[in-house]
Each structure stands twice: as structure tokens, then as C-alpha cells.
Amino acid sequence: MPDPSKTIARLAVKFVEYQGKRLLGDDFAAEALNTFGDDAAAKLAAFFDQGDKQAQFAAAFTDADACFVERIGDADLADAVRGLSFARLPALEKLATALPQTLDDAALVAALRARFAEDYPRFTSAQLDRAARVYLDCLDRALAAKCNQLLPTLFRYAKETRDATRKMLPLVEDIHAQVTGLHGWHRPPAPRPDPGFVGRAKELDDVRALLAPGTRAAITATVHGTPGVGKTWLARETAAQLDSEFPGGVLFQFLGSSHRRADQCALILDEWGRCAGYPLARDQHLSPDELRGWLAGHDALLVVLDDIWDAAAVQPLLDAAPRDASILLTTRKSRLAREMSNAVYPLDILTPDDALALLRARMDKTTDADASLLRQLAEDLGRHAQALDIAGKNLNRWQRSRWKEKAAELARLVRQGQAFGELPFPGEEERVSKVEAALKFSHDDLAETGRARFRTLGAFAPDASFSAEFAAALWQCSSDEALGTLTDFYERGLLSAQEDERWQQHLILHAYALALLRRAGEEDAARRAHAEAFLSAMRDADDKQVYYLMLPEYAQLRHAFEWAIEHDLGTAQGLISKSVNLQKQFGFVRDDDTWSLRFLELAQKESDAGRLADALIIRGAILSDLASLPDEDRAARLRQSLAAYDEALRFWRPDTAPLDYAMTQNNRGLLLS
């Protein structure tokens, strides 16, 4: 077992050099280590062997682990670090051994990559590269937070342990002052672009246009969109591209659903202050006014607050921004976006070309010959950024010869609501997918009634709109109450608003709602309620001869029939008979043909003579309608219709069912005429 103090000391020497070079330049290492004298290593070991110093430095790696798991965007990598922490001493020993004599960004990335490759041998080269880059960024932040207070202590220790001459003392004081920030403001480090970012050129240009330096607007732009649609990706890429246009630098802060109180801003303000060189003493905290004064006067600054859930909870951060700062906010709540900014940019799903580019970026074996397949997969997944990200990565693990099969299987699973928690293909389950994680934040924020109502939306047809009237029917509440709930879902990004006061869920959102409905064991009851609600509306419209009013609901009627034909033949029969006029009027007779044939086939398997007779009558009427369609053999269809009526008369006789018998004979007469 390696000696903890020696391991920490070896790492500390390197990272003191590394951080110092970033702050003071290439001459830092020689100047700093010279102040310790010939036995610098022993003195550093003694310094870091002190429990509080050792723990403080080692804690940076623990913080970096947590940051990495949150930001990596790859469940396999995140799970690996959870199971085998980077901050464990054996891992730190490996890293200390791997560090070269001269440490810079490239050398540290290489050392981190080597460590990942050794401990996680099954990861691909691309995964290892991304892991090293993300961990470096997390470690930079963690070291800045932990060591900006540690370095001054270190230099004071150096001064005390060396028989310094008057010539050396000014140098130590100078280094001390520069590290603590007494010599002035430091420009925040430039944000690194995400190597996985693809497309969104128009969106980037649109948001950039709202973020010109020097704007007087306190809040310049807000990006709003459905969970998982790519708000954070867009914000990060925007910040990385605009860094050079903001002399004051960029402060990027992810918040998330856990940030709900203003007092949670204190640690963020302190971190921003240290990042910008503020001489923050131990146990000292910055107020928004103090930080604003420190940040002001260095030309335009860009502040990015990502994933806001509560306006009041981020007000101290907004108060800390200088007046000439530009501020970019992202939120999934459109109402919150409008409240916080008069420049709201709604972020939508990917364009077809960007969706194709994203899939190609995740699949390193694609060629132009795959374009058609990938475009279809993009449409099947609703061009949803995170869904495509996951799908592309998983398809890439299969041979190209299997892509068509696997893409079709994935599309089927999503449409059937079987993809969440298992969005990758069966046998490769990623139980908490990025898409589900993004949606779960919005879902879990609902009250229990809201959660129940949200999952009930999974009973509606995928990719089809509906009115508040039908939501009220399923939720057993008033239309006004249903409208309020639907509006709340829209504000949370869980629903989209269509024209004519209609609502619709994105395909991925619908799949999530349906998955939740199934997990709760409520799918059958909800689908029954859905079918009965649309049958009742269709029956009422047909009886009043205003069946055309149900045309906007036709996709829902189809969906209702698909459930009913498998679970409730009475409801299926009602939907067939009451939808006939609607289908004839608007060109859906082929649907009625399919429905009636399926109903007849099931009725023939039952022992209910009345239901079979009903099915034959329905079938006879629809065959007659089919006879009038182009490209049909009119005589053959009419003969089939007549045969169906004749078969029905085996069950309906004048003495047992006089009305049904008379109506069937009348239909036969009309047919013969």
C-alpha cells in the first residue's frame, strides 16, 4: 500500500507547478521551488503530510469525481467512476507515477487517459479521449476551488522553513500576492467546447445575435425547450464560441432542479470570485455587490446560468453580474423564460440535416449509403437530440449489416412505450438513460396528482394532438381544471401547444409517459378510459349528424380501436359503426375495411351468435361502400356484401329478431337494386 503522504506530496508538487504556470507563467516552477531550498521535496512532503492539508488537496479529486459523473454524458463511464473512484489512493498513486516531469494540459490529458485505459480496459478509444478531457476540466475547477486557499499557506510555509535572505523574501511575497489575487483580477478560463456537439448552426447564430457585448439588457436571451432537446449543449457551445468576443471572459454555471433557494448561491459566488482572482480569505464569503465590483471594469462579461427552475433562487447570481454583462439563461419552463427575459428563444427538435449529422457523428462506420436508413431512424425518434445521441452510440456497437434490423426494433420499442429505462436494444439496457434522466427532472417536480395525470397522457395516440375536453374525460375533472394542468405541463416542457387550443406530446415524451403508466400498472384502465371517451364523443357527433367535427380526433379514434379490438369487442363494434360516416366522407374507407374484417374474424371465434350477426351486417355494409371506390371490382364486392347479409340472416329471423331481420332484408334489397 503506498504511503498516502508521499503520494499526495508527489501529486501536490506537480499540481502546484501546474496551477502556478497557469497563473504566473512558465517561470513559476523554478521560482517557487527555489524558495524551498535544496530539500524542497522533503519540505513539501512534510507540508502535505499534515492532515488538514492532505485532506484539502485530496478532496479536490473527490470533487472532480462527482463533477465527472454529473457531466460526462456517458452512463458506462459514469458508472465506472462510481464503482472505482478516481480519488481512491491506488488510483492517485497510478496518476502520480504517470505524471511527466513537466506538466501541462496535453501531458495531464495523456496521463488521465492512461489511467482510464488501465482501469477501464473495455472502453473505446473515443470514450477514453472524452473521459480524459472532461475529467481535466472537472479537476481544473476542483483544484481552483481547493488550492486557491492552499497555495498562500504553502508559500508562507516555505518562507518559514527556509533560511531566506532578504533577496528571496520579496520573491516569495510577490508569488504569494499573485496567487491570492492581490495584484488584480484574473480573466476566467475559457470554456471548452463539447467535442460531441453537432449542427445547430442556425440556432447558434440566432442566440449569438442576442448576446452582443455591451447590451444594456440585464437578461439578454433565454433558451427554452423540452427536456433533453439540447439546451445545455447549445449554451456550452455558444459560450465556447463567444469567449473571444467577451474580454471579461465567461462564467458558466449549471444549476439544475436541486437549486431552489437563493442561499444556495453563496458557494457559487465564492467560486466565481476565486476564479476571477478575488483574495478570498478562509471562512469569508462574497456578497453579490462585492463580486460585482470585482468583476466590473474589465470589459464585457458573459454569464451563463444553465437549467434554471426558480427565478428567485438565481437572483443573487444575476445581482453579481456587472451592468455591461450579457446573460444567457436556459430553462425548460417557457413562462419562467418570459418572466426573466424579453428575448426568449424557443429551442426545437433538430432539423433533418442536423439529426443526420448527429447520428453520423456517433457512428464511425457510416457511409453515404446509410443516409436513408439514418434519416428514417431520426424521424422515428422525433429528431430528439438525446434520443439520437443514445441511438447512434448503440447502433455503432453493431455490425453495419445489423443496423437496419436494430433501427427498426428501436423505433418499435419507442413507439410502443417500451424504450425508457431500456432505450438501447434488449440485452444492452442502460437503465437510466440520458433522455429519461432529463425528463425525470421535470416529471419528479410535479405533485402526485400531476404525475398521475402526466402518465395518463401515455394512453393517447403517439404523435397526435388532442383537446382539453378529452384530457378532462380521462382525468375525471372539469375542462377548466384540465386546461390548467395542460398549461402547467406546457410550461414545464412536458407538452407542446398546437393551434386551435390543442395539445400534443413529442414522441419521446409520449413514450416516457406510457412507460410510467405501465410501471404503475395503469395502462389497461387508462386505455379503456381513452377508448370509451372517444367512442362517446364519436357516437354523439354521429347521432347529431355532425360527425365531421371529429375529424381532428381521427388519429385518436384509430388508437382507441387498436386497443378495443384486442380488449373489448363491444367498444370496437361501437367505434366501427359510429365512424363509418366520418370515414366515408373523408377518405378513410380502407380503414373501415380493415376494422370490420378484424372484428368479423374475432367474432367468428366467439360463441355469441348476436355479435357474429352484428359483425356480418357491419361487414356487408362496408363491402358495399368499398364497391364504389376506384380500382375495385364492383361486382365482386357487391356479391361479397350480399353473402355477408345472407350469412347474418342465419342468426336473425322474423320471430326472434324482427327489427334486425327487417333491416338486413332492406339492405339486401338496396344491394340487389
PDB file of N, CA and C in Angstrom, residues 258-292:
ATOM      1  N   SER A 258     -32.145  20.842  -8.351  1.00  0.00           N
ATOM      2  CA  SER A 258     -31.866  20.907  -6.915  1.00  0.00           C
ATOM      3  C   SER A 258     -31.605  22.330  -6.439  1.00  0.00           C
ATOM      4  N   HIS A 259     -31.407  23.262  -7.373  1.00  0.00           N
ATOM      5  CA  HIS A 259     -31.123  24.652  -6.987  1.00  0.00           C
ATOM      6  C   HIS A 259     -32.454  25.401  -6.894  1.00  0.00           C
ATOM      7  N   ARG A 260     -33.011  25.481  -5.699  1.00  0.00           N
ATOM      8  CA  ARG A 260     -34.342  26.074  -5.499  1.00  0.00           C
ATOM      9  C   ARG A 260     -34.346  27.221  -4.495  1.00  0.00           C
ATOM     10  N   ARG A 261     -33.192  27.556  -3.886  1.00  0.00           N
ATOM     11  CA  ARG A 261     -33.159  28.598  -2.855  1.00  0.00           C
ATOM     12  C   ARG A 261     -32.033  29.588  -3.150  1.00  0.00           C
ATOM     13  N   ALA A 262     -32.287  30.840  -2.814  1.00  0.00           N
ATOM     14  CA  ALA A 262     -31.301  31.880  -3.068  1.00  0.00           C
ATOM     15  C   ALA A 262     -30.027  31.674  -2.257  1.00  0.00           C
ATOM     16  N   ASP A 263     -30.161  31.096  -1.037  1.00  0.00           N
ATOM     17  CA  ASP A 263     -28.962  30.929  -0.212  1.00  0.00           C
ATOM     18  C   ASP A 263     -27.995  29.898  -0.793  1.00  0.00           C
ATOM     19  N   GLN A 264     -28.458  29.103  -1.769  1.00  0.00           N
ATOM     20  CA  GLN A 264     -27.563  28.159  -2.422  1.00  0.00           C
ATOM     21  C   GLN A 264     -26.572  28.848  -3.356  1.00  0.00           C
ATOM     22  N   CYS A 265     -26.777  30.139  -3.594  1.00  0.00           N
ATOM     23  CA  CYS A 265     -25.878  30.885  -4.478  1.00  0.00           C
ATOM     24  C   CYS A 265     -24.558  31.243  -3.806  1.00  0.00           C
ATOM     25  N   ALA A 266     -24.487  31.164  -2.465  1.00  0.00           N
ATOM     26  CA  ALA A 266     -23.296  31.635  -1.748  1.00  0.00           C
ATOM     27  C   ALA A 266     -22.028  30.934  -2.235  1.00  0.00           C
ATOM     28  N   LEU A 267     -22.069  29.622  -2.339  1.00  0.00           N
ATOM     29  CA  LEU A 267     -20.879  28.881  -2.768  1.00  0.00           C
ATOM     30  C   LEU A 267     -20.511  29.198  -4.210  1.00  0.00           C
ATOM     31  N   ILE A 268     -21.531  29.436  -5.041  1.00  0.00           N
ATOM     32  CA  ILE A 268     -21.261  29.782  -6.439  1.00  0.00           C
ATOM     33  C   ILE A 268     -20.587  31.143  -6.527  1.00  0.00           C
ATOM     34  N   LEU A 269     -21.075  32.113  -5.742  1.00  0.00           N
ATOM     35  CA  LEU A 269     -20.456  33.437  -5.728  1.00  0.00           C
ATOM     36  C   LEU A 269     -19.000  33.345  -5.296  1.00  0.00           C
ATOM     37  N   ASP A 270     -18.730  32.537  -4.266  1.00  0.00           N
ATOM     38  CA  ASP A 270     -17.349  32.359  -3.813  1.00  0.00           C
ATOM     39  C   ASP A 270     -16.487  31.748  -4.910  1.00  0.00           C
ATOM     40  N   GLU A 271     -17.012  30.750  -5.606  1.00  0.00           N
ATOM     41  CA  GLU A 271     -16.250  30.090  -6.667  1.00  0.00           C
ATOM     42  C   GLU A 271     -15.959  31.069  -7.800  1.00  0.00           C
ATOM     43  N   TRP A 272     -16.975  31.868  -8.165  1.00  0.00           N
ATOM     44  CA  TRP A 272     -16.756  32.869  -9.207  1.00  0.00           C
ATOM     45  C   TRP A 272     -15.667  33.856  -8.782  1.00  0.00           C
ATOM     46  N   GLY A 273     -15.703  34.260  -7.508  1.00  0.00           N
ATOM     47  CA  GLY A 273     -14.708  35.199  -7.018  1.00  0.00           C
ATOM     48  C   GLY A 273     -13.307  34.632  -7.103  1.00  0.00           C
ATOM     49  N   ARG A 274     -13.120  33.392  -6.649  1.00  0.00           N
ATOM     50  CA  ARG A 274     -11.794  32.764  -6.709  1.00  0.00           C
ATOM     51  C   ARG A 274     -11.336  32.622  -8.159  1.00  0.00           C
ATOM     52  N   CYS A 275     -12.291  32.234  -9.028  1.00  0.00           N
ATOM     53  CA  CYS A 275     -11.972  32.049 -10.435  1.00  0.00           C
ATOM     54  C   CYS A 275     -11.456  33.350 -11.045  1.00  0.00           C
ATOM     55  N   ALA A 276     -11.994  34.473 -10.589  1.00  0.00           N
ATOM     56  CA  ALA A 276     -11.594  35.771 -11.124  1.00  0.00           C
ATOM     57  C   ALA A 276     -10.490  36.420 -10.302  1.00  0.00           C
ATOM     58  N   GLY A 277      -9.889  35.681  -9.351  1.00  0.00           N
ATOM     59  CA  GLY A 277      -8.730  36.178  -8.620  1.00  0.00           C
ATOM     60  C   GLY A 277      -9.026  36.956  -7.363  1.00  0.00           C
ATOM     61  N   TYR A 278     -10.248  36.912  -6.857  1.00  0.00           N
ATOM     62  CA  TYR A 278     -10.562  37.671  -5.646  1.00  0.00           C
ATOM     63  C   TYR A 278      -9.804  37.085  -4.446  1.00  0.00           C
ATOM     64  N   PRO A 279      -9.182  37.919  -3.596  1.00  0.00           N
ATOM     65  CA  PRO A 279      -8.411  37.411  -2.441  1.00  0.00           C
ATOM     66  C   PRO A 279      -9.332  36.972  -1.312  1.00  0.00           C
ATOM     67  N   LEU A 280      -9.991  35.871  -1.512  1.00  0.00           N
ATOM     68  CA  LEU A 280     -10.985  35.397  -0.554  1.00  0.00           C
ATOM     69  C   LEU A 280     -10.295  34.643   0.578  1.00  0.00           C
ATOM     70  N   ALA A 281     -10.449  35.148   1.783  1.00  0.00           N
ATOM     71  CA  ALA A 281      -9.835  34.502   2.943  1.00  0.00           C
ATOM     72  C   ALA A 281     -10.662  33.311   3.389  1.00  0.00           C
ATOM     73  N   ARG A 282     -10.062  32.472   4.208  1.00  0.00           N
ATOM     74  CA  ARG A 282     -10.758  31.306   4.730  1.00  0.00           C
ATOM     75  C   ARG A 282     -11.969  31.753   5.542  1.00  0.00           C
ATOM     76  N   ASP A 283     -13.080  31.066   5.367  1.00  0.00           N
ATOM     77  CA  ASP A 283     -14.345  31.358   6.045  1.00  0.00           C
ATOM     78  C   ASP A 283     -14.943  32.695   5.631  1.00  0.00           C
ATOM     79  N   GLN A 284     -14.431  33.308   4.577  1.00  0.00           N
ATOM     80  CA  GLN A 284     -15.020  34.545   4.058  1.00  0.00           C
ATOM     81  C   GLN A 284     -15.944  34.203   2.902  1.00  0.00           C
ATOM     82  N   HIS A 285     -17.049  34.936   2.777  1.00  0.00           N
ATOM     83  CA  HIS A 285     -17.984  34.732   1.676  1.00  0.00           C
ATOM     84  C   HIS A 285     -18.261  36.058   0.991  1.00  0.00           C
ATOM     85  N   LEU A 286     -18.452  36.012  -0.313  1.00  0.00           N
ATOM     86  CA  LEU A 286     -18.688  37.213  -1.096  1.00  0.00           C
ATOM     87  C   LEU A 286     -20.171  37.522  -1.203  1.00  0.00           C
ATOM     88  N   SER A 287     -20.503  38.785  -1.116  1.00  0.00           N
ATOM     89  CA  SER A 287     -21.866  39.228  -1.398  1.00  0.00           C
ATOM     90  C   SER A 287     -21.966  39.524  -2.889  1.00  0.00           C
ATOM     91  N   PRO A 288     -23.175  39.552  -3.454  1.00  0.00           N
ATOM     92  CA  PRO A 288     -23.309  39.905  -4.870  1.00  0.00           C
ATOM     93  C   PRO A 288     -22.693  41.263  -5.194  1.00  0.00           C
ATOM     94  N   ASP A 289     -22.849  42.247  -4.297  1.00  0.00           N
ATOM     95  CA  ASP A 289     -22.285  43.579  -4.547  1.00  0.00           C
ATOM     96  C   ASP A 289     -20.761  43.541  -4.600  1.00  0.00           C
ATOM     97  N   GLU A 290     -20.142  42.814  -3.664  1.00  0.00           N
ATOM     98  CA  GLU A 290     -18.677  42.718  -3.654  1.00  0.00           C
ATOM     99  C   GLU A 290     -18.161  42.064  -4.929  1.00  0.00           C
ATOM    100  N   LEU A 291     -18.821  40.995  -5.334  1.00  0.00           N
ATOM    101  CA  LEU A 291     -18.357  40.299  -6.531  1.00  0.00           C
ATOM    102  C   LEU A 291     -18.592  41.157  -7.767  1.00  0.00           C
ATOM    103  N   ARG A 292     -19.729  41.842  -7.831  1.00  0.00           N
ATOM    104  CA  ARG A 292     -19.997  42.697  -8.983  1.00  0.00           C
ATOM    105  C   ARG A 292     -18.918  43.776  -9.115  1.00  0.00           C
TER     106      ARG A 292
END
